[in-house]
Short mmCIF file of C-alpha atoms in Angstrom, two decimals:
data_model
loop_
_atom_site.label_atom_id
_atom_site.label_comp_id
_atom_site.label_asym_id
_atom_site.label_seq_id
_atom_site.Cartn_x
_atom_site.Cartn_y
_atom_site.Cartn_z
CA MET A 1472 12.22 54.53 -20.54
CA THR A 1473 9.97 54.68 -17.50
CA MET A 1474 8.13 51.59 -16.26
CA ASN A 1475 4.81 52.94 -17.55
CA ASP A 1476 6.34 53.11 -21.04
CA HIS A 1477 7.46 49.46 -20.98
CA PRO A 1478 5.59 47.39 -23.65
CA THR A 1479 4.47 44.72 -21.16
CA VAL A 1480 3.09 47.35 -18.77
CA LYS A 1481 1.26 49.22 -21.54
CA GLN A 1482 -0.21 45.98 -22.88
CA HIS A 1483 -1.50 45.08 -19.40
CA TYR A 1484 -3.24 48.43 -18.95
CA ARG A 1485 -4.87 48.16 -22.39
CA LYS A 1486 -6.15 44.71 -21.50
CA MET A 1487 -7.54 45.87 -18.15
CA GLU A 1488 -9.50 48.74 -19.74
CA ASN A 1489 -12.02 46.22 -21.07
CA VAL A 1490 -12.15 44.04 -17.98
CA GLN A 1491 -14.69 44.59 -15.24
CA ARG A 1492 -12.70 44.67 -12.01
CA SER A 1493 -13.83 42.61 -9.01
CA ASP A 1494 -12.07 41.72 -5.78
CA VAL A 1495 -13.75 38.32 -5.69
CA SER A 1496 -14.09 35.76 -8.48
CA ILE A 1497 -17.28 33.71 -8.48
CA LEU A 1498 -17.09 30.35 -10.20
CA ASP A 1499 -19.96 28.24 -11.46
CA THR A 1500 -19.83 25.03 -9.43
CA GLU A 1501 -21.17 22.75 -12.15
CA LEU A 1502 -18.78 24.08 -14.77
CA LEU A 1503 -15.78 23.58 -12.48
CA ARG A 1504 -17.04 20.14 -11.51
CA ASP A 1505 -17.12 19.19 -15.20
CA ARG A 1506 -13.59 20.55 -15.67
CA CYS A 1507 -12.30 18.46 -12.76
CA LEU A 1508 -13.98 15.30 -14.04
CA HIS A 1509 -12.70 15.98 -17.55
CA ALA A 1510 -9.18 16.36 -16.13
CA GLY A 1511 -9.44 12.84 -14.70
CA ALA A 1512 -10.97 13.11 -11.22
CA ASP A 1513 -13.55 10.46 -10.37
CA ASP A 1514 -15.52 12.68 -8.00
CA VAL A 1515 -15.22 16.22 -6.69
CA GLY A 1516 -16.70 18.41 -3.96
CA PHE A 1517 -16.47 22.07 -2.97
CA VAL A 1518 -16.40 23.52 0.52
CA SER A 1519 -15.89 26.99 1.94
CA VAL A 1520 -12.94 27.53 4.24
CA ASP A 1521 -15.41 29.10 6.72
CA ARG A 1522 -17.47 25.93 7.15
CA PRO A 1523 -17.81 24.81 10.81
CA GLU A 1524 -16.53 21.31 9.96
CA LEU A 1525 -13.15 22.84 9.10
CA ALA A 1526 -12.80 24.98 12.22
CA ASP A 1527 -9.78 23.01 13.46
CA GLN A 1528 -8.17 23.13 10.01
CA ARG A 1529 -8.81 26.79 9.16
CA GLU A 1530 -5.67 28.28 10.67
CA GLU A 1531 -3.52 25.71 8.91
CA ILE A 1532 -5.20 26.43 5.57
CA LEU A 1533 -4.97 30.22 5.89
CA ASN A 1534 -1.33 30.05 6.91
CA LEU A 1535 -0.66 28.07 3.76
CA PHE A 1536 -2.81 30.28 1.51
CA PRO A 1537 -3.90 33.55 3.20
CA GLY A 1538 -6.49 34.39 0.53
CA ALA A 1539 -8.22 31.00 0.70
CA ARG A 1540 -11.98 31.04 0.27
CA THR A 1541 -12.87 27.69 -1.30
CA LEU A 1542 -11.39 24.20 -1.14
CA ILE A 1543 -11.81 21.85 -4.08
CA SER A 1544 -11.58 18.25 -2.90
CA PHE A 1545 -11.35 15.45 -5.44
CA VAL A 1546 -10.75 11.71 -5.49
CA CYS A 1547 -9.09 9.38 -7.94
CA ARG A 1548 -10.09 5.73 -7.90
CA MET A 1549 -7.49 2.98 -7.53
CA ASN A 1550 -7.88 -0.45 -9.10
CA ARG A 1551 -8.89 -2.92 -6.40
CA GLU A 1552 -7.12 -6.14 -7.37
CA PRO A 1553 -3.61 -4.68 -7.41
CA LEU A 1554 -4.11 -3.39 -3.86
CA ARG A 1555 -5.35 -6.80 -2.72
CA SER A 1556 -2.30 -8.61 -4.05
CA THR A 1557 0.06 -10.25 -1.56
CA ALA A 1558 2.86 -9.02 -3.84
CA ARG A 1559 3.18 -5.55 -2.40
CA SER A 1560 5.24 -4.34 -5.35
CA ILE A 1561 2.03 -4.55 -7.38
CA ALA A 1562 0.04 -2.69 -4.72
CA ASN A 1563 2.66 0.02 -4.42
CA SER A 1564 2.86 0.51 -8.18
CA GLU A 1565 -0.89 1.21 -8.10
CA PHE A 1566 -0.45 3.71 -5.26
CA HIS A 1567 2.35 5.53 -7.10
CA HIS A 1568 0.55 5.60 -10.45
CA VAL A 1569 -2.67 7.06 -9.04
CA LEU A 1570 -0.75 9.49 -6.83
CA ASP A 1571 0.91 10.84 -9.98
CA THR A 1572 -2.56 11.20 -11.50
CA VAL A 1573 -3.78 13.17 -8.47
CA THR A 1574 -0.79 15.50 -8.76
CA HIS A 1575 -1.37 15.99 -12.50
CA ILE A 1576 -5.07 16.78 -12.05
CA GLY A 1577 -4.34 19.31 -9.31
CA HIS A 1578 -1.70 20.95 -11.49
CA GLN A 1579 -4.03 21.10 -14.49
CA ILE A 1580 -6.94 22.68 -12.60
CA VAL A 1581 -4.66 25.24 -10.94
CA LYS A 1582 -3.23 26.08 -14.36
CA GLU A 1583 -6.70 26.66 -15.82
CA LEU A 1584 -7.79 28.79 -12.87
CA GLU A 1585 -4.62 30.85 -13.11
CA GLU A 1586 -5.30 31.48 -16.80
CA HIS A 1587 -8.58 33.11 -15.71
CA GLY A 1588 -6.86 35.32 -13.14
CA ILE A 1589 -7.83 33.15 -10.15
CA LYS A 1590 -5.23 32.31 -7.53
CA ALA A 1591 -5.02 28.64 -6.59
CA LEU A 1592 -2.56 26.01 -5.43
CA ASN A 1593 -2.57 22.24 -5.02
CA PRO A 1594 -0.65 20.94 -1.98
CA PRO A 1595 0.97 17.50 -2.39
CA ALA A 1596 -1.41 14.57 -1.97
CA GLY A 1597 1.23 12.85 0.16
CA PHE A 1598 4.97 13.32 0.07
CA PRO A 1599 6.92 15.58 -0.22
CA MET A 1600 6.24 17.18 3.16
CA GLU A 1601 7.73 19.98 5.25
CA LEU A 1602 9.79 17.62 7.38
CA THR A 1603 11.56 20.44 9.23
CA ARG A 1604 8.28 21.83 10.58
CA THR A 1605 7.47 21.43 14.25
CA GLY A 1606 4.38 19.28 14.67
CA LYS A 1607 2.61 18.15 11.50
CA ALA A 1608 4.88 17.61 8.52
CA TRP A 1609 2.01 17.66 6.00
CA VAL A 1610 0.89 21.14 4.97
CA ILE A 1611 -2.80 20.32 4.68
CA SER A 1612 -5.08 17.55 5.96
CA HIS A 1613 -6.92 16.08 2.98
CA LYS A 1614 -9.20 13.71 4.91
CA PRO A 1615 -11.33 16.21 6.90
CA ILE A 1616 -11.65 18.37 3.79
CA ALA A 1617 -12.88 15.41 1.74
CA VAL A 1618 -15.41 14.52 4.44
CA ALA A 1619 -16.69 18.12 4.59
CA ALA A 1620 -16.95 18.13 0.78
CA GLY A 1621 -19.21 15.07 0.77
CA LEU A 1622 -16.70 12.58 -0.64
CA GLY A 1623 -17.07 10.03 2.12
CA ARG A 1624 -16.65 9.37 5.83
CA ILE A 1625 -13.83 8.03 7.98
CA GLY A 1626 -14.01 4.27 8.62
CA ILE A 1627 -12.73 2.50 11.73
CA HIS A 1628 -9.44 2.02 9.86
CA ARG A 1629 -9.07 5.83 9.71
CA ASN A 1630 -9.31 6.02 5.91
CA VAL A 1631 -11.93 7.93 3.93
CA ILE A 1632 -14.55 5.60 2.45
CA HIS A 1633 -16.27 6.97 -0.64
CA PRO A 1634 -19.95 5.90 -0.91
CA LYS A 1635 -19.40 4.47 -4.41
CA PHE A 1636 -15.69 3.61 -4.73
CA GLY A 1637 -15.11 2.56 -1.14
CA ASN A 1638 -11.68 3.22 0.30
CA PHE A 1639 -9.94 2.46 -2.99
CA ILE A 1640 -9.25 6.14 -3.58
CA LEU A 1641 -6.55 8.76 -3.19
CA LEU A 1642 -7.38 12.33 -2.20
CA GLY A 1643 -6.39 15.66 -3.69
CA THR A 1644 -7.11 19.23 -2.61
CA ILE A 1645 -6.98 22.56 -4.43
CA ILE A 1646 -7.17 25.84 -2.52
CA THR A 1647 -8.47 28.91 -4.33
CA ASP A 1648 -9.41 32.50 -3.54
CA ALA A 1649 -12.60 32.19 -5.61
CA ILE A 1650 -16.15 31.69 -4.33
CA MET A 1651 -18.38 28.95 -5.72
CA THR A 1652 -22.02 29.39 -6.68
CA SER A 1653 -22.89 26.42 -4.45
CA GLU A 1654 -21.20 24.06 -2.00
CA SER A 1655 -21.12 20.36 -1.27
CA HIS A 1656 -22.16 18.90 2.08
CA PRO A 1657 -21.18 15.79 4.06
CA ILE A 1658 -23.02 12.61 3.21
CA ASP A 1659 -25.64 11.63 5.80
CA TYR A 1660 -24.30 8.14 6.59
CA ASN A 1661 -20.98 6.35 7.05
CA PRO A 1662 -20.24 3.77 4.33
CA CYS A 1663 -18.10 1.84 6.85
CA LEU A 1664 -19.79 -1.49 7.59
CA GLU A 1665 -17.76 -2.07 10.78
CA CYS A 1666 -17.29 -5.62 9.51
CA LYS A 1667 -13.87 -5.71 11.27
CA LEU A 1668 -12.08 -7.23 8.27
CA CYS A 1669 -9.49 -4.48 8.62
CA VAL A 1670 -9.04 -5.53 12.24
CA ALA A 1671 -8.47 -9.13 11.16
CA ALA A 1672 -6.04 -8.28 8.36
CA CYS A 1673 -3.79 -5.75 10.08
CA PRO A 1674 -0.48 -7.51 10.79
CA VAL A 1675 0.36 -5.31 13.80
CA GLY A 1676 -3.04 -4.99 15.49
CA ALA A 1677 -3.18 -1.26 14.88
CA ILE A 1678 -6.99 -1.30 14.57
CA GLY A 1679 -8.82 -2.46 17.66
CA ALA A 1680 -12.17 -4.23 17.51
CA ASP A 1681 -13.44 -1.51 19.87
CA GLY A 1682 -12.39 1.26 17.46
CA HIS A 1683 -9.08 2.08 19.15
CA PHE A 1684 -6.26 2.99 16.77
CA ASN A 1685 -2.59 2.43 17.57
CA PHE A 1686 -0.82 5.05 15.44
CA SER A 1687 2.65 3.93 16.50
CA ALA A 1688 2.06 0.33 15.41
CA CYS A 1689 0.78 1.38 11.98
CA TYR A 1690 3.51 3.97 11.44
CA THR A 1691 6.37 1.70 12.49
CA HIS A 1692 5.46 -1.16 10.13
CA ASN A 1693 3.48 0.21 7.21
CA TYR A 1694 5.61 3.35 6.86
CA ARG A 1695 8.94 1.65 7.55
CA GLU A 1696 10.49 3.04 4.37
CA PHE A 1697 9.20 6.56 4.95
CA SER A 1698 10.86 9.25 7.09
CA GLY A 1699 10.98 7.62 10.54
CA GLY A 1700 12.09 4.19 9.39
CA PHE A 1701 14.56 5.74 6.98
CA THR A 1702 16.14 7.67 9.87
CA ASP A 1703 16.48 4.45 11.84
CA TRP A 1704 18.05 2.71 8.84
CA VAL A 1705 20.60 5.50 8.32
CA GLU A 1706 21.56 5.33 11.97
CA SER A 1707 22.04 1.58 11.63
CA ILE A 1708 24.55 2.32 8.88
CA ALA A 1709 26.28 5.04 10.89
CA ASP A 1710 26.54 2.85 13.99
CA SER A 1711 28.06 -0.08 12.08
CA LYS A 1712 31.85 -0.25 12.06
CA THR A 1713 32.02 -2.85 9.26
CA SER A 1714 29.82 -4.24 6.52
CA LYS A 1715 29.56 -7.47 8.47
CA GLU A 1716 28.23 -5.58 11.49
CA TYR A 1717 25.73 -3.74 9.24
CA ARG A 1718 24.47 -7.00 7.71
CA ALA A 1719 23.92 -8.38 11.21
CA LYS A 1720 21.46 -5.51 11.74
CA VAL A 1721 19.93 -5.19 8.26
CA ASN A 1722 19.66 -8.10 5.83
CA ASP A 1723 20.27 -7.79 2.10
CA ALA A 1724 16.56 -7.84 1.22
CA GLU A 1725 15.89 -4.89 3.54
CA THR A 1726 18.75 -2.91 2.04
CA ALA A 1727 17.49 -3.64 -1.48
CA SER A 1728 13.98 -2.60 -0.45
CA MET A 1729 15.28 0.73 0.85
CA TRP A 1730 17.09 1.20 -2.46
CA GLN A 1731 13.82 0.56 -4.31
CA SER A 1732 12.04 3.16 -2.23
CA LEU A 1733 14.80 5.70 -2.85
CA SER A 1734 14.73 4.98 -6.58
CA PHE A 1735 11.05 4.52 -7.33
CA GLY A 1736 9.13 6.00 -4.38
CA ALA A 1737 8.62 4.87 -0.79
CA ASN A 1738 6.72 1.60 -0.46
CA TYR A 1739 4.01 0.78 2.04
CA LYS A 1740 4.66 -2.50 3.85
CA ALA A 1741 1.00 -3.43 4.27
CA ALA A 1742 -2.04 -1.13 3.87
CA TYR A 1743 -4.03 -4.34 4.26
CA CYS A 1744 -6.87 -2.36 5.84
CA LEU A 1745 -7.52 -0.84 2.41
CA SER A 1746 -7.10 -4.18 0.65
CA VAL A 1747 -9.84 -6.03 2.53
CA CYS A 1748 -12.42 -3.26 3.00
CA PRO A 1749 -15.74 -4.25 1.31
CA ALA A 1750 -17.49 -0.88 1.77
CA GLY A 1751 -18.80 1.16 -1.16
CA GLU A 1752 -21.47 0.52 -3.80
CA ASP A 1753 -18.96 -0.72 -6.40
CA VAL A 1754 -17.20 -3.01 -3.93
CA ILE A 1755 -19.83 -4.51 -1.64
CA GLY A 1756 -21.44 -7.07 -3.99
CA PRO A 1757 -19.05 -10.05 -3.58
CA PHE A 1758 -18.96 -9.50 0.20
CA LEU A 1759 -22.75 -9.66 0.55
CA ALA A 1760 -23.03 -12.58 -1.87
CA ASP A 1761 -20.66 -14.80 0.13
CA ARG A 1762 -18.92 -13.34 3.16
CA LYS A 1763 -16.99 -16.51 3.96
CA ASN A 1764 -15.63 -16.75 0.45
CA PHE A 1765 -14.78 -13.02 0.44
CA PHE A 1766 -12.70 -13.53 3.58
CA GLN A 1767 -10.97 -16.61 2.17
CA GLU A 1768 -10.12 -14.92 -1.13
CA ILE A 1769 -9.20 -11.43 0.09
CA ALA A 1770 -8.20 -11.42 3.76
CA LYS A 1771 -6.84 -14.93 4.41
CA PRO A 1772 -3.91 -14.72 1.95
CA LEU A 1773 -2.74 -11.52 3.66
CA GLN A 1774 -3.04 -13.13 7.07
CA ASP A 1775 -1.16 -16.24 5.92
CA LYS A 1776 1.62 -14.34 4.18
CA LYS A 1777 5.05 -14.98 5.64
CA GLU A 1778 6.69 -11.60 5.94
CA MET A 1779 8.85 -9.40 8.12
CA VAL A 1780 6.80 -7.23 10.50
CA TYR A 1781 8.46 -4.14 11.97
CA VAL A 1782 7.68 -3.39 15.62
CA VAL A 1783 9.09 -1.29 18.42
CA PRO A 1784 10.47 -3.52 21.20
CA GLY A 1785 8.14 -3.61 24.18
CA SER A 1786 5.19 -2.31 22.17
CA ASP A 1787 1.66 -3.65 21.92
CA ALA A 1788 2.41 -4.49 18.28
CA GLU A 1789 5.29 -6.79 19.21
CA GLU A 1790 3.07 -8.64 21.65
CA TYR A 1791 0.25 -8.86 19.08
CA VAL A 1792 2.32 -10.24 16.21
CA LYS A 1793 3.94 -12.96 18.33
CA LYS A 1794 0.55 -14.10 19.60
CA ARG A 1795 -1.66 -13.63 16.51
CA PHE A 1796 0.76 -14.29 13.63
CA PRO A 1797 3.56 -16.55 14.87
CA HIS A 1798 4.47 -17.44 11.28
CA LYS A 1799 5.43 -13.83 10.54
CA GLN A 1800 8.94 -12.68 11.45
CA VAL A 1801 9.08 -10.01 14.15
CA ARG A 1802 11.69 -7.36 13.35
CA PRO A 1803 12.43 -5.05 16.35
CA VAL A 1804 13.29 -1.51 15.24
CA SER A 1805 13.03 2.10 16.31
CA ASN A 1806 10.27 4.03 14.55
CA GLY A 1807 12.62 7.01 14.26
CA LEU A 1808 10.11 9.41 15.80
CA ARG A 1809 11.81 12.00 18.00
CA SER A 1810 10.23 15.11 19.45
CA LYS A 1811 12.08 18.29 18.59
CA SER A 1812 10.23 20.42 21.13
CA ILE A 1813 8.19 20.15 24.32
CA ARG A 1814 5.11 21.15 22.36
CA SER A 1815 5.58 18.25 19.93
CA PHE A 1816 6.40 15.87 22.81
CA LEU A 1817 3.08 16.60 24.50
CA ALA A 1818 1.17 16.55 21.22
CA VAL A 1819 2.52 13.15 20.16
CA LEU A 1820 1.90 11.34 23.46
CA PRO A 1821 -1.64 10.17 22.53
CA HIS A 1822 -0.32 8.77 19.23
CA MET A 1823 2.53 6.85 20.87
CA PHE A 1824 0.58 5.53 23.86
CA GLN A 1825 0.54 1.72 24.20
CA ARG A 1826 -2.57 0.88 26.16
CA ASN A 1827 -1.70 -2.76 26.83
CA GLN A 1828 1.56 -1.70 28.44
CA ALA A 1829 -0.49 0.53 30.76
CA LYS A 1830 -3.06 -2.07 31.82
CA ASP A 1831 -2.10 -2.01 35.52
CA LEU A 1832 -1.17 1.66 35.74
CA ALA A 1833 -3.28 4.37 37.38
CA ALA A 1834 -1.34 7.56 37.99
CA THR A 1835 -1.35 11.33 37.53
CA TYR A 1836 1.85 13.02 36.35
CA HIS A 1837 2.68 16.72 36.61
CA PHE A 1838 5.34 17.93 34.18
CA THR A 1839 7.08 21.30 34.54
CA PHE A 1840 9.46 22.32 31.78
CA THR A 1841 11.84 25.24 32.27
CA GLY A 1842 14.51 27.02 30.30
CA GLU A 1843 14.25 27.59 26.56
CA GLU A 1844 10.68 26.28 26.30
CA GLU A 1845 8.53 26.69 29.39
CA ALA A 1846 5.39 24.60 29.83
CA GLN A 1847 3.27 22.79 32.40
CA ALA A 1848 1.17 19.72 31.70
CA THR A 1849 -0.85 17.04 33.43
CA VAL A 1850 -0.82 13.49 32.09
CA VAL A 1851 -3.31 10.99 33.50
CA ILE A 1852 -3.05 7.27 32.74
CA GLN A 1853 -5.79 4.98 34.03
CA ASN A 1854 -8.00 2.17 32.73
CA ARG A 1855 -5.68 1.84 29.72
CA THR A 1856 -6.50 5.38 28.61
CA LEU A 1857 -4.46 8.57 28.40
CA SER A 1858 -5.31 12.25 28.78
CA VAL A 1859 -2.94 15.18 28.31
CA LYS A 1860 -3.95 18.65 29.51
CA ALA A 1861 -2.19 21.98 29.82
CA GLY A 1862 -1.31 23.15 33.33
CA HIS A 1863 -1.24 21.29 36.60
CA ILE A 1864 -4.62 19.76 37.40
CA GLY A 1865 -5.46 17.82 40.57
CA ASP A 1866 -3.02 16.01 42.82
CA ALA A 1867 -0.04 14.30 41.21
CA ASN A 1868 1.36 10.89 42.06
CA PHE A 1869 4.59 11.89 40.35
CA GLN A 1870 6.14 15.26 39.55
CA LEU A 1871 8.93 16.00 37.13
CA ILE A 1872 10.71 19.32 36.67
CA ALA A 1873 13.09 19.38 33.73
CA ASP A 1874 15.11 21.76 31.64
CA SER A 1875 13.31 21.58 28.30
CA GLN A 1876 16.39 20.99 26.13
CA THR A 1877 17.72 18.33 28.49
CA TRP A 1878 14.41 16.50 28.29
CA ILE A 1879 14.46 16.59 24.49
CA ARG A 1880 18.03 15.24 24.50
CA LEU A 1881 16.96 12.51 26.91
CA LEU A 1882 14.13 11.47 24.57
CA ALA A 1883 16.64 11.34 21.70
CA LYS A 1884 18.92 9.14 23.85
CA GLU A 1885 21.67 11.75 23.60
CA THR A 1886 22.00 11.86 27.37
CA GLY A 1887 21.14 9.58 30.28
CA ILE A 1888 18.63 10.07 33.07
CA LEU A 1889 21.30 9.60 35.75
CA SER A 1890 23.58 12.38 34.48
CA ALA A 1891 20.58 14.67 34.00
CA VAL A 1892 19.46 14.10 37.60
CA LEU A 1893 22.99 14.51 39.02
CA SER A 1894 23.41 17.81 37.16
CA GLY A 1895 20.10 19.09 38.54
CA LYS A 1896 18.63 19.48 35.03
CA ILE A 1897 15.88 17.00 35.96
CA ARG A 1898 14.22 16.76 39.37
CA THR A 1899 11.51 14.37 40.45
CA LYS A 1900 9.14 13.83 43.33
CA GLY A 1901 7.44 10.49 43.82
CA SER A 1902 8.36 6.89 43.22
CA LEU A 1903 10.81 6.41 40.35
CA ASN A 1904 8.90 3.24 39.52
CA LEU A 1905 6.12 5.52 38.26
CA LEU A 1906 8.60 7.12 35.84
CA LYS A 1907 9.61 3.65 34.63
CA ASP A 1908 5.94 2.77 34.20
CA PHE A 1909 5.40 5.97 32.22
CA ARG A 1910 8.28 5.24 29.85
CA ARG A 1911 7.00 1.69 29.35
CA CYS A 1912 3.79 3.12 27.87
CA PHE A 1913 5.70 5.03 25.18
CA PRO A 1914 8.37 2.78 23.61
CA SER A 1915 10.02 4.22 20.51
#
């Protein structure tokens, strides 16, 4: 029997005889919106992959789904009171439950589109991620897509704030090769009130009153039981010769908490910025009625909570917690973040920069990397700010020439600076104090 005589093949050709062929599927926006809402989404928007707002995301999207034409962005509302609870087990149960809902909705819509011959996929709303990838571990950035699709704007706490539900939402995205009859557009205002309650509630000072965001501080504490903190925990086990030595590094409650995350899903340590945010039509009433009472009921219990706060030694977060929340226990740890390439090292510098550690530093650094991964870069630190640019620009106060793999091993603490210099793998020009100052700005 030839393939053309196979029953499945013959049935397909009979079916296609009565179908009008088209290279592009066009979907009615309102019908698909109704389907998404019926599936459980609380709001939905549609945006073309060619929209200017997604210019910096387009390559990432097309690499993931080469035929992408339209992005379906949707939100699911979380219950507010569980997230505001000082018992974080309650808050995390809410996160996990709604995250499962987001995954189910994405799966259901993709299934329905597929039944109509339309290609679509729904990337994870959070974890799992492609942790072996160089650079970003997440395969798609939900926040800029949601903003482009009119589902909110980014607040000073770096979360999407929906105009109605506030920041009590989780985001989902569906990518499809279909074209919609109409598109959504960004809302014309930012729901963020800039009330600074998120600044007041954050236990590690990750959100500055001036809008600055300390990624390292947030990642180290709030995401302690995610990939970076988990790596640090595993290394604590590996480095301990006895159970007694392990318990001196990690107490029983921390071990049990890691077990909970492994068993039931990783738990956020804080996310207080979400808890206290009063933005959004459904949320703002009690805040406007009595701001003092809102603070006392929502933010103050989180501030007063006695808890363990994870910080990198020598970081701005460590300094902040000791000064602002002396009743909270400072727990020095590594955040587990290690660059696997020169490209990722340069890309992550702005996220790891500790501006308070750089308050007296004004210097220009020229980096030259040789060997397996060649690159040149200029890093300028002044006025507590950082800039990283490709190539050598201007005059340098300090120059470093390094074999790329040796530098990566040095960052991972697999080799020492002295042996690297003696072997000629790293060469410097300028005061070594400037190198010490540089490393002080990026504790890990």
